[in-house]
Short mmCIF file of C-alpha atoms in Angstrom, two decimals:
data_model
loop_
_atom_site.label_atom_id
_atom_site.label_comp_id
_atom_site.label_asym_id
_atom_site.label_seq_id
_atom_site.Cartn_x
_atom_site.Cartn_y
_atom_site.Cartn_z
CA MET A 1 -11.82 -20.56 28.70
CA ALA A 2 -9.54 -19.18 25.97
CA SER A 3 -10.96 -16.75 23.47
CA ALA A 4 -10.67 -17.36 19.75
CA ALA A 5 -8.11 -15.39 17.77
CA THR A 6 -9.52 -12.47 15.83
CA SER A 7 -9.69 -12.94 12.07
CA TYR A 8 -8.89 -9.70 10.29
CA GLN A 9 -9.85 -8.62 6.78
CA ILE A 10 -7.64 -6.18 4.92
CA THR A 11 -8.89 -4.00 2.09
CA ALA A 12 -6.52 -2.07 -0.15
CA VAL A 13 -7.78 1.15 -1.71
CA PRO A 14 -5.92 1.92 -4.94
CA PRO A 15 -4.95 5.45 -5.90
CA ILE A 16 -7.78 7.56 -7.26
CA GLY A 17 -7.53 9.14 -10.70
CA THR A 18 -4.74 9.07 -13.25
CA ILE A 19 -1.27 8.52 -11.86
CA TYR A 20 1.75 9.82 -13.75
CA SER A 21 5.38 8.83 -13.38
CA ASP A 22 7.66 11.11 -11.37
CA THR A 23 4.87 12.04 -8.97
CA VAL A 24 3.66 11.07 -5.51
CA THR A 25 0.50 9.05 -5.01
CA THR A 26 -1.43 7.87 -1.97
CA LEU A 27 -2.30 4.28 -1.10
CA ALA A 28 -4.93 3.54 1.53
CA VAL A 29 -5.79 0.47 3.58
CA VAL A 30 -8.60 -0.56 5.92
CA VAL A 31 -8.36 -3.39 8.45
CA ALA A 32 -11.57 -4.82 9.89
CA PRO A 33 -12.58 -5.35 12.55
CA SER A 34 -10.74 -2.27 13.78
CA PRO A 35 -7.73 -3.60 15.72
CA VAL A 36 -7.47 -2.71 19.42
CA GLY A 37 -4.81 -3.17 22.07
CA ALA A 38 -1.43 -4.37 20.80
CA ALA A 39 -2.97 -5.15 17.40
CA GLY A 40 -4.06 -1.51 17.11
CA SER A 41 -0.43 -0.36 17.08
CA THR A 42 0.66 -2.94 14.52
CA PRO A 43 1.33 -1.29 11.14
CA VAL A 44 0.36 -2.63 7.75
CA VAL A 45 3.44 -3.61 5.74
CA ILE A 46 3.25 -2.75 2.05
CA ASP A 47 5.67 -4.49 -0.33
CA ILE A 48 5.69 -2.72 -3.69
CA THR A 49 7.10 -4.22 -6.87
CA GLU A 50 7.79 -1.61 -9.55
CA PRO A 51 7.44 -2.23 -13.30
CA ASP A 52 11.21 -2.85 -13.66
CA GLY A 53 11.14 -5.43 -10.85
CA ASP A 54 12.64 -3.21 -8.14
CA ARG A 55 11.03 -3.75 -4.74
CA ARG A 56 10.57 -1.55 -1.71
CA THR A 57 8.72 -1.79 1.59
CA LEU A 58 6.57 0.83 3.29
CA THR A 59 4.71 0.74 6.59
CA ALA A 60 1.36 2.37 7.29
CA ALA A 61 0.40 3.07 10.90
CA LEU A 62 -3.28 2.38 11.57
CA THR A 63 -5.67 4.85 13.16
CA LEU A 64 -9.05 3.30 13.99
CA GLY A 65 -8.35 0.55 11.45
CA GLY A 66 -7.42 2.77 8.51
CA ALA A 67 -4.22 4.25 7.11
CA THR A 68 -2.79 6.08 4.16
CA VAL A 69 0.77 6.30 2.93
CA ALA A 70 2.26 8.53 0.26
CA THR A 71 4.77 7.01 -2.12
CA SER A 72 6.66 8.22 -5.15
CA VAL A 73 6.29 6.50 -8.50
CA HIS A 74 9.25 6.90 -10.82
CA GLU A 75 8.34 4.97 -13.93
CA ALA A 76 5.38 4.15 -16.12
CA GLY A 77 3.88 0.67 -15.97
CA ARG A 78 2.10 -1.64 -13.55
CA TYR A 79 2.90 -1.53 -9.84
CA VAL A 80 1.91 -4.44 -7.60
CA ALA A 81 1.53 -3.96 -3.85
CA VAL A 82 1.15 -6.78 -1.34
CA LEU A 83 -0.34 -5.50 1.94
CA THR A 84 0.04 -7.53 5.12
CA PHE A 85 -1.36 -7.00 8.60
CA ALA A 86 0.25 -9.38 11.10
CA PRO A 87 -0.93 -8.56 14.64
CA PRO A 88 0.80 -10.11 17.66
CA VAL A 89 -2.43 -11.98 18.47
CA GLY A 90 -4.89 -13.02 15.79
CA ASP A 91 -4.67 -14.26 12.27
CA PRO A 92 -2.62 -12.24 9.77
CA ALA A 93 -4.37 -10.82 6.72
CA THR A 94 -2.91 -10.20 3.27
CA THR A 95 -4.22 -8.70 0.07
CA THR A 96 -2.75 -7.66 -3.26
CA MET A 97 -3.53 -4.67 -5.42
CA ALA A 98 -2.17 -3.45 -8.73
CA PHE A 99 -2.27 0.01 -10.21
CA ASP A 100 -1.02 1.49 -13.46
CA VAL A 101 1.16 4.55 -13.85
CA LEU A 102 1.30 6.52 -17.11
CA GLU A 103 4.32 8.30 -18.54
CA SER A 104 4.38 11.87 -17.28
CA PRO A 105 3.17 14.37 -19.89
CA PHE A 106 5.23 17.02 -18.11
CA GLY A 107 8.65 15.52 -18.85
CA THR A 108 11.33 14.83 -16.30
CA GLY A 109 14.44 16.53 -15.10
CA SER A 110 15.14 20.18 -14.50
CA ALA A 111 14.52 23.09 -16.84
CA SER A 112 17.53 24.66 -18.56
#
């Protein structure tokens, strides 16, 4: 008798507090149930769209179903992240989160 594929849920945890441009922030993710076996070594792929439309991709390695990843934010505005967990066996899970970044009150560039 074949076993049913595991259905995973993915939860994105947005950055905590005020985020300013030209800084680094942390994104977190939780996958449930906690993946085991080959699924446990499958990373979460995070596709980020920046306010100007530029896109980049990050990966977050899971430990006991959770992960964090640090990323730099260069401009003020709304960032949208699509997080996907696609294990080799089981149903993939996707979620979207958005977070806002404020203009840095500290200025940019180097001091003269």
